[in-house]
XYZ file of C-alpha atoms in Angstrom:
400
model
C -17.642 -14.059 10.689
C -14.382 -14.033 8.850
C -10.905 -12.175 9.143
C -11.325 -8.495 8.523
C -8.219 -7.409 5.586
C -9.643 -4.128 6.621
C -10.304 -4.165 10.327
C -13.341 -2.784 11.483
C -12.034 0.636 13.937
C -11.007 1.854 10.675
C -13.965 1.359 9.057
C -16.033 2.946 12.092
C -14.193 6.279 10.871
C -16.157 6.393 8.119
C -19.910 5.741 10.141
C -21.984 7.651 12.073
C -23.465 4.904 14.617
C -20.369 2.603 14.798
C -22.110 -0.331 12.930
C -23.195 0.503 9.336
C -21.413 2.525 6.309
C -22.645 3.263 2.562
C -21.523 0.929 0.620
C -21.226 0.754 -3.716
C -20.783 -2.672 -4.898
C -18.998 -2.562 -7.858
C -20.518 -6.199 -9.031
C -23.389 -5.526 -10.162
C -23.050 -2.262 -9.703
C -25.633 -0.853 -6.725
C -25.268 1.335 -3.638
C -25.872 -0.401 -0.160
C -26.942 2.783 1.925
C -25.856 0.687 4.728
C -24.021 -2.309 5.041
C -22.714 -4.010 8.508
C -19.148 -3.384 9.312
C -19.107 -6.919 10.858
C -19.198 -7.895 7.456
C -17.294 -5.852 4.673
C -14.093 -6.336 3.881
C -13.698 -10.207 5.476
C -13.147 -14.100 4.233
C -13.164 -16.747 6.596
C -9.811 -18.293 7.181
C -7.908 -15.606 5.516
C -5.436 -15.181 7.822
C -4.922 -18.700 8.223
C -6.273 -21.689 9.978
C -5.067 -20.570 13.059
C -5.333 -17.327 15.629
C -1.466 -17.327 14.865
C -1.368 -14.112 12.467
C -5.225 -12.487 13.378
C -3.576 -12.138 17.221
C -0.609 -10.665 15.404
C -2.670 -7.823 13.654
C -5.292 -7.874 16.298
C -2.264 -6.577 18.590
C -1.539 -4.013 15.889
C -4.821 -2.693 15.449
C -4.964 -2.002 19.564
C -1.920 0.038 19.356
C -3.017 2.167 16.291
C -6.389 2.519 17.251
C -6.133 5.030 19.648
C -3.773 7.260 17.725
C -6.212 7.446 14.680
C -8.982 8.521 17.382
C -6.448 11.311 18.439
C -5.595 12.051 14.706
C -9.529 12.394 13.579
C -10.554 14.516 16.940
C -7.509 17.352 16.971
C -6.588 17.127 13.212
C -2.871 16.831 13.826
C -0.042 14.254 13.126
C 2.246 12.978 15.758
C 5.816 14.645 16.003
C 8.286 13.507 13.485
C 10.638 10.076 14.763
C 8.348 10.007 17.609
C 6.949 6.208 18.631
C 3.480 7.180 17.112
C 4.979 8.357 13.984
C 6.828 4.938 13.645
C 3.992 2.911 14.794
C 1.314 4.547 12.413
C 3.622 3.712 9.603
C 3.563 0.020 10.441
C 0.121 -0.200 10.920
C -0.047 1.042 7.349
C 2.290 -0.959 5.420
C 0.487 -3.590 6.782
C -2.817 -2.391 5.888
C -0.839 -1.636 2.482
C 0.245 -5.576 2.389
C -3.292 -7.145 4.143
C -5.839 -6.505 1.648
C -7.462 -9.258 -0.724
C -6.294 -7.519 -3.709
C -2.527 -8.373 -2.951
C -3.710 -11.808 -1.782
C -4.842 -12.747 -4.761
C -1.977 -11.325 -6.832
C 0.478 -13.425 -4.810
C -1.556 -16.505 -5.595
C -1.681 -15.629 -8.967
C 2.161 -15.295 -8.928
C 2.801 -18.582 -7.400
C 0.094 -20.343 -10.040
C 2.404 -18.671 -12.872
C 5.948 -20.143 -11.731
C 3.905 -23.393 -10.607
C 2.814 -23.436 -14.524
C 5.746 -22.533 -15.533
C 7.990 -25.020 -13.919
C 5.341 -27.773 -14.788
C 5.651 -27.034 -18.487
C 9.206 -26.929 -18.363
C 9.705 -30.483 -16.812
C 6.349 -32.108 -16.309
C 8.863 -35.630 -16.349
C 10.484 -34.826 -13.026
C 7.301 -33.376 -11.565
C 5.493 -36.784 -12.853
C 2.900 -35.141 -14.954
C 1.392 -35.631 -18.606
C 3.237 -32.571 -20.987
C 0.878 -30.109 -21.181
C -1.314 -30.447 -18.117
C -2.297 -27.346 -15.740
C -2.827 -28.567 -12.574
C -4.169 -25.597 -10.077
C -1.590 -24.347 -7.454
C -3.005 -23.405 -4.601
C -1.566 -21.822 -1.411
C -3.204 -21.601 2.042
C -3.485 -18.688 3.422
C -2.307 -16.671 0.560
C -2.157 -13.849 2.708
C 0.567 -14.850 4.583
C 3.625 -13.511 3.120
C 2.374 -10.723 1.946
C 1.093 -9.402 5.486
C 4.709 -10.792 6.735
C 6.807 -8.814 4.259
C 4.651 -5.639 4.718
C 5.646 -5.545 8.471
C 9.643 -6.110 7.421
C 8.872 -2.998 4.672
C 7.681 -0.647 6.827
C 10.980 1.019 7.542
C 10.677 2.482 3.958
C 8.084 4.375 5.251
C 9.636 5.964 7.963
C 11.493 8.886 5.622
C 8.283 9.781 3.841
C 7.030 13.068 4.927
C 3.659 13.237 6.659
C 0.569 15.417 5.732
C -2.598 15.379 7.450
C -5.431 16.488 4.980
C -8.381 18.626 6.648
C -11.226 18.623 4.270
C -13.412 21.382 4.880
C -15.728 21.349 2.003
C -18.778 20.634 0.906
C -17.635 17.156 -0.421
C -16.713 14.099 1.854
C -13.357 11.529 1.591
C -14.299 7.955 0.805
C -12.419 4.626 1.066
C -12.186 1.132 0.131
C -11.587 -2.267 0.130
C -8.159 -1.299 -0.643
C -7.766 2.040 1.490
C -3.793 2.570 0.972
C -3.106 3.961 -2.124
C 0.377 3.945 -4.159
C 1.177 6.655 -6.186
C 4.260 8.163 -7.777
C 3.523 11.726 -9.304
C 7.519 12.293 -10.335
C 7.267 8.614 -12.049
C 3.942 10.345 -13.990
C 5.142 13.132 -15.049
C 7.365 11.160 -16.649
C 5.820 8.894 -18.291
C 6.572 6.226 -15.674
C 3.975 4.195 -13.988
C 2.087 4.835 -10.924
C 3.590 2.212 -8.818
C 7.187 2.618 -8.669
C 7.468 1.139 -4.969
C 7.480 2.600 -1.321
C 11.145 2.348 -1.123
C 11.500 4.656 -5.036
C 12.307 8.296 -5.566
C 8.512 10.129 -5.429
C 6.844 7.804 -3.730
C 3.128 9.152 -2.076
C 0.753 7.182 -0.270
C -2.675 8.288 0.384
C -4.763 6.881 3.079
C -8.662 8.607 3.775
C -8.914 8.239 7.643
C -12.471 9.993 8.093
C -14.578 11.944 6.091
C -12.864 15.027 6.725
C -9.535 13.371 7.095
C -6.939 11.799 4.730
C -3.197 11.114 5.250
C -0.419 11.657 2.900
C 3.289 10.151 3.110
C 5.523 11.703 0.547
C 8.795 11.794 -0.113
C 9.521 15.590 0.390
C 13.211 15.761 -1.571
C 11.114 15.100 -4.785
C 8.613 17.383 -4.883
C 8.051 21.139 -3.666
C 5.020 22.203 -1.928
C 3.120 25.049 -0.341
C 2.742 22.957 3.172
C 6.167 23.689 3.870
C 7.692 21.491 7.341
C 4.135 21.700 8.341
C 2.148 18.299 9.053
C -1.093 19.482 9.175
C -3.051 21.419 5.450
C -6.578 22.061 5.297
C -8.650 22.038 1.971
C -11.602 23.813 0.814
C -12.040 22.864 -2.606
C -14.932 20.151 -3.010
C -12.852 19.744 -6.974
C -9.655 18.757 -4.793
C -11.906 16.041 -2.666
C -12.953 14.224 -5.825
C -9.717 14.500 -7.284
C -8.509 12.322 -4.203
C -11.612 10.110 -3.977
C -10.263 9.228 -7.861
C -7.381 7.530 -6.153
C -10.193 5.019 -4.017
C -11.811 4.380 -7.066
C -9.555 3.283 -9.184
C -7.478 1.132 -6.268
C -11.068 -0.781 -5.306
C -10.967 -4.075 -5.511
C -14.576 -5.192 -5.217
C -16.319 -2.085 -2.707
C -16.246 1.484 -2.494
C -17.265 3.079 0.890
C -18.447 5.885 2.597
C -20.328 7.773 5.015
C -24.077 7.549 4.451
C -25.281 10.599 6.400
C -27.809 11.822 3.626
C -28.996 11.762 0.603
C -26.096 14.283 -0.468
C -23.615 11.313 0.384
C -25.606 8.513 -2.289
C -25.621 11.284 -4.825
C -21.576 12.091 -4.776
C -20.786 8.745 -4.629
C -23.058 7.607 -7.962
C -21.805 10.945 -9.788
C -18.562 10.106 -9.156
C -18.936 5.837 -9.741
C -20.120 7.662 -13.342
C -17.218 10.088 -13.786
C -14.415 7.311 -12.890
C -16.234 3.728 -14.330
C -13.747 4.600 -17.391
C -10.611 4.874 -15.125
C -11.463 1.572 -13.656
C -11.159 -0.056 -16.595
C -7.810 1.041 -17.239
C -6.536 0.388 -13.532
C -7.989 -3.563 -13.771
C -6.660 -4.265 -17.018
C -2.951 -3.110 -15.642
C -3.189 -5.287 -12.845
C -0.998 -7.742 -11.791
C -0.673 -10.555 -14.544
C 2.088 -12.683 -15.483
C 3.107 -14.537 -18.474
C 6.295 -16.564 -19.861
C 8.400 -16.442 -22.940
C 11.044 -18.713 -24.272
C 14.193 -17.084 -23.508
C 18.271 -17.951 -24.521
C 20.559 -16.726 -22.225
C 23.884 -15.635 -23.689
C 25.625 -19.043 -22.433
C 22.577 -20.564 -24.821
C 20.171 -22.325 -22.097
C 16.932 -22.189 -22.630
C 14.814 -20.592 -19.949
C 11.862 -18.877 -18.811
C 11.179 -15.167 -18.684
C 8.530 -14.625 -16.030
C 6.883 -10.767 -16.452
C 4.678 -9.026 -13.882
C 2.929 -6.110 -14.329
C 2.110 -4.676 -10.959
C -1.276 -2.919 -9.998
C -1.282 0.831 -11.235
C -3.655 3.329 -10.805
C -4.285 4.727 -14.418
C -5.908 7.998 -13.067
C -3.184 10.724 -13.656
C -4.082 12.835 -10.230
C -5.130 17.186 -10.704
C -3.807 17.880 -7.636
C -1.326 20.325 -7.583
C -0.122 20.308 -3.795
C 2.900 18.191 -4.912
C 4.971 19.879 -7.476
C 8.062 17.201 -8.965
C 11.645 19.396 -8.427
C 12.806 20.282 -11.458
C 16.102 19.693 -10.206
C 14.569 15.736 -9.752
C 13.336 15.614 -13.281
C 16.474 16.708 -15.141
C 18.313 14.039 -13.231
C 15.593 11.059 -14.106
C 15.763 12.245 -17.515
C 18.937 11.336 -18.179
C 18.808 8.036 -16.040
C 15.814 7.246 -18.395
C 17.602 8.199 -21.451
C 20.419 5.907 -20.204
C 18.444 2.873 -19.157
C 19.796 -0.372 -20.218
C 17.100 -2.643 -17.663
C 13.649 -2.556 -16.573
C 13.201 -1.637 -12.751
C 15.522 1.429 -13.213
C 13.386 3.917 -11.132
C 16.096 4.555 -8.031
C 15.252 3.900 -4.455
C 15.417 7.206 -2.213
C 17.825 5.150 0.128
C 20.095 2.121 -1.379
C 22.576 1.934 1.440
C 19.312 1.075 3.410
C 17.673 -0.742 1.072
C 21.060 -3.373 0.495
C 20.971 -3.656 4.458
C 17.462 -4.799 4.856
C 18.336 -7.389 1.665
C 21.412 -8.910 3.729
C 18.685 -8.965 6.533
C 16.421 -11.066 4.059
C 19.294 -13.703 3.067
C 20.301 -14.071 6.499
C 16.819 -14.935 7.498
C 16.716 -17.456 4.033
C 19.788 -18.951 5.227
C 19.209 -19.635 8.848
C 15.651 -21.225 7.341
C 17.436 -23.738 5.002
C 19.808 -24.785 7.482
C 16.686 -25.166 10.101
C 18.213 -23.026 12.565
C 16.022 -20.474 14.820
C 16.520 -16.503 12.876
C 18.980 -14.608 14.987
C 16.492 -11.410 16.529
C 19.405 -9.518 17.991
C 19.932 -9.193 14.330
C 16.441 -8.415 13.187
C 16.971 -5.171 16.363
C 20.450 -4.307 15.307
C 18.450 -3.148 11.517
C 15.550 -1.766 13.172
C 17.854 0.309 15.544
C 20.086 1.343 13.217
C 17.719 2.037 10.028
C 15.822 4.450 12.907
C 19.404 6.293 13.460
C 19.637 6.496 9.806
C 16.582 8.334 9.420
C 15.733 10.358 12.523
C 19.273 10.458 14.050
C 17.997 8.974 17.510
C 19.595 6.019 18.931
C 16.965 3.950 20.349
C 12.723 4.731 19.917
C 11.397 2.985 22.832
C 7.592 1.845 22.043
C 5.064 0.185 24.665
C 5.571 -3.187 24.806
C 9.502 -3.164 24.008
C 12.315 -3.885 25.884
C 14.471 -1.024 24.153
């Protein structure tokens, strides 16, 4: 058995005997009424060639586990700030960071400026002009699952909602279960994927059947939930609205709870209703190119372009409203806009302390000296004052 890039207690939420879940295979195409959770969403040596990194997350999963259990049997969220709250958002902008789908897009990156740099001087790397040699790294996993723990903290000021589905209609999941979404960047005309760390930011992450989690950021949008952590839904139009979000961010599975044949029948009515919204999300994923560029000194160069993984599925959901207050302000940043990447972060001053974090850590690397962690705890400390105006969050296992 391989390295779960969706661990298996998450996955029980979605089965009835703790073993098996439904299943849709998007290649070729067929429903799996049930499939062993031992082995969905795993590659051998993903995580590396060593128990390094799967102890890491292994670790993780033990502390999150038991708060999801409390989550899916009362239906509530933990208090604001509190060591749950902060825990459960590591846990998932790791899951976030973990899954093949970003995997593979990092590889992809590094084969792109490995191409790029052999084209451009194939002499110094001792290769024929024109050759392609494959660049392969090993686990490419890695350093995506390492930068998603760093990048939690921009999850910590998103607002969270704890979705109680009611209806007739059940919450499904995926291969890639946390969902970004931007519904300010939609409305207009941005992309989907704007970043955790932007202005409207949303993730969406199904926990159960009857349960799905929502981190917002509240400043950009109004809603009916108020302060409250906790909404309940009744509409079975609302559930497949949010199961759109699942299948559009699938990689290569689609699951769900396979209680009846009610379940099999929702799932291939809605693999039917969203096969064309698929198509749009895959060909938006990541890819990369180059293009001869002059900079104004007259070098030659490189232009390396990435278009990030959006979900082309504009969301009827109208439990977020964007502020019109928000939108009048973005308007005339977008009418202004001299770069790409304009969308603003909800929080530079924290955003240009966790880069001086990152070249700290780069520098004490090239100079092969051990990263400072008193560092590393000063940021954590002081990003959690930032946002919840408490000095110190003690969590089990820390010294404080």
């Amino acid at each position: 058995m391989g390295h779960h890039y969706v661990p298996r207690f998450y996955l029980r939420g979605f089965s009835d005997n703790g073993r098996t879940i439904g299943a849709y295979i998007f290649s070729p195409g067929r429903i799996q009424g049930s499939a062993s959770i031992k082995d969905l969403c795993q590659r051998q040596g993903f995580h590396g060639e060593t128990a390094e990194l799967e102890d890491i997350l292994t670790g993780l999963e033990d502390d999150v586990a038991p708060l999801f259990r409390v989550m899916l049997r009362t239906g509530t969220f933990p208090d604001v700030g509190s060591p749950e709250h902060v825990r459960i958002c590591q846990y998932i902008s790791v899951q976030k960071g973990r899954t093949r789908r970003e995997a593979d897009a990092f590889q992809d990156f590094v084969s792109a400026v490995a191409r790029s740099a052999m084209d451009l001087a194939p002499d110094l790397l001792g290769l024929d002009a024109g050759s392609q040699p494959d660049v392969r790294i090993s686990p490419a996993a890695q350093i995506p699952i390492e930068s998603a723990f760093s990048l939690a903290v921009f999850l910590w000021d998103l607002r969270p909602l704890l979705i109680r589905n009611t209806s007739q209609m059940s919450f499904v999941t995926s291969d890639t279960p946390v969902v970004e979404y931007n519904q300010l960047a939609l409305a207009l005309g941005e992309g989907s994927n704007q970043g955790t760390a932007a202005v409207g930011a949303q993730l969406f992450f199904p926990l159960s059947p009857e349960k799905l989690l929502v981190l917002y950021d509240s400043r950009a949008y109004t809603s009916p939930v108020g302060q409250s952590l906790e909404y309940t839904i009744t509409s079975a139009d609302e559930v497949t609205e949010l199961n759109a979000l699942q299948w559009c961010s699938a990689q290569h599975s689609l699951l769900f709870r396979n209680r009846s044949r009610s379940d099999t029948s929702q799932v291939e009515e809605e693999a039917s209703r969203f096969a064309l919204f698929r198509k749009k999300c895959e060909s938006s994923d990541r890819a990369s190119f180059f293009a001869k560029t002059r900079s104004p000194t007259g070098d030659e160069g490189r232009l390396l372009k990435l278009s990030g993984f959006e979900v082309a599925y504009e969301l009827g959901w109208s439990l977020f409203r964007p502020k019109q207050k928000r939108k009048r302000q973005l308007r005339r940043m977008q009418a202004t806009r001299k770069t790409l990447g304009w969308w603003p972060l909800r929080d530079p001053e924290m955003f240009r302390a966790f880069q001086f974090l990152e070249k700290r850590e780069e520098e004490s690397k090239e100079k092969g000296e051990e990263y400072p962690a008193d560092i590393a705890m000063q940021f954590y400390q002081a990003s959690l004052v930032h946002v919840f105006g408490k000095k110190v969050i003690q969590l089990d296992g820390d010294d404080g």
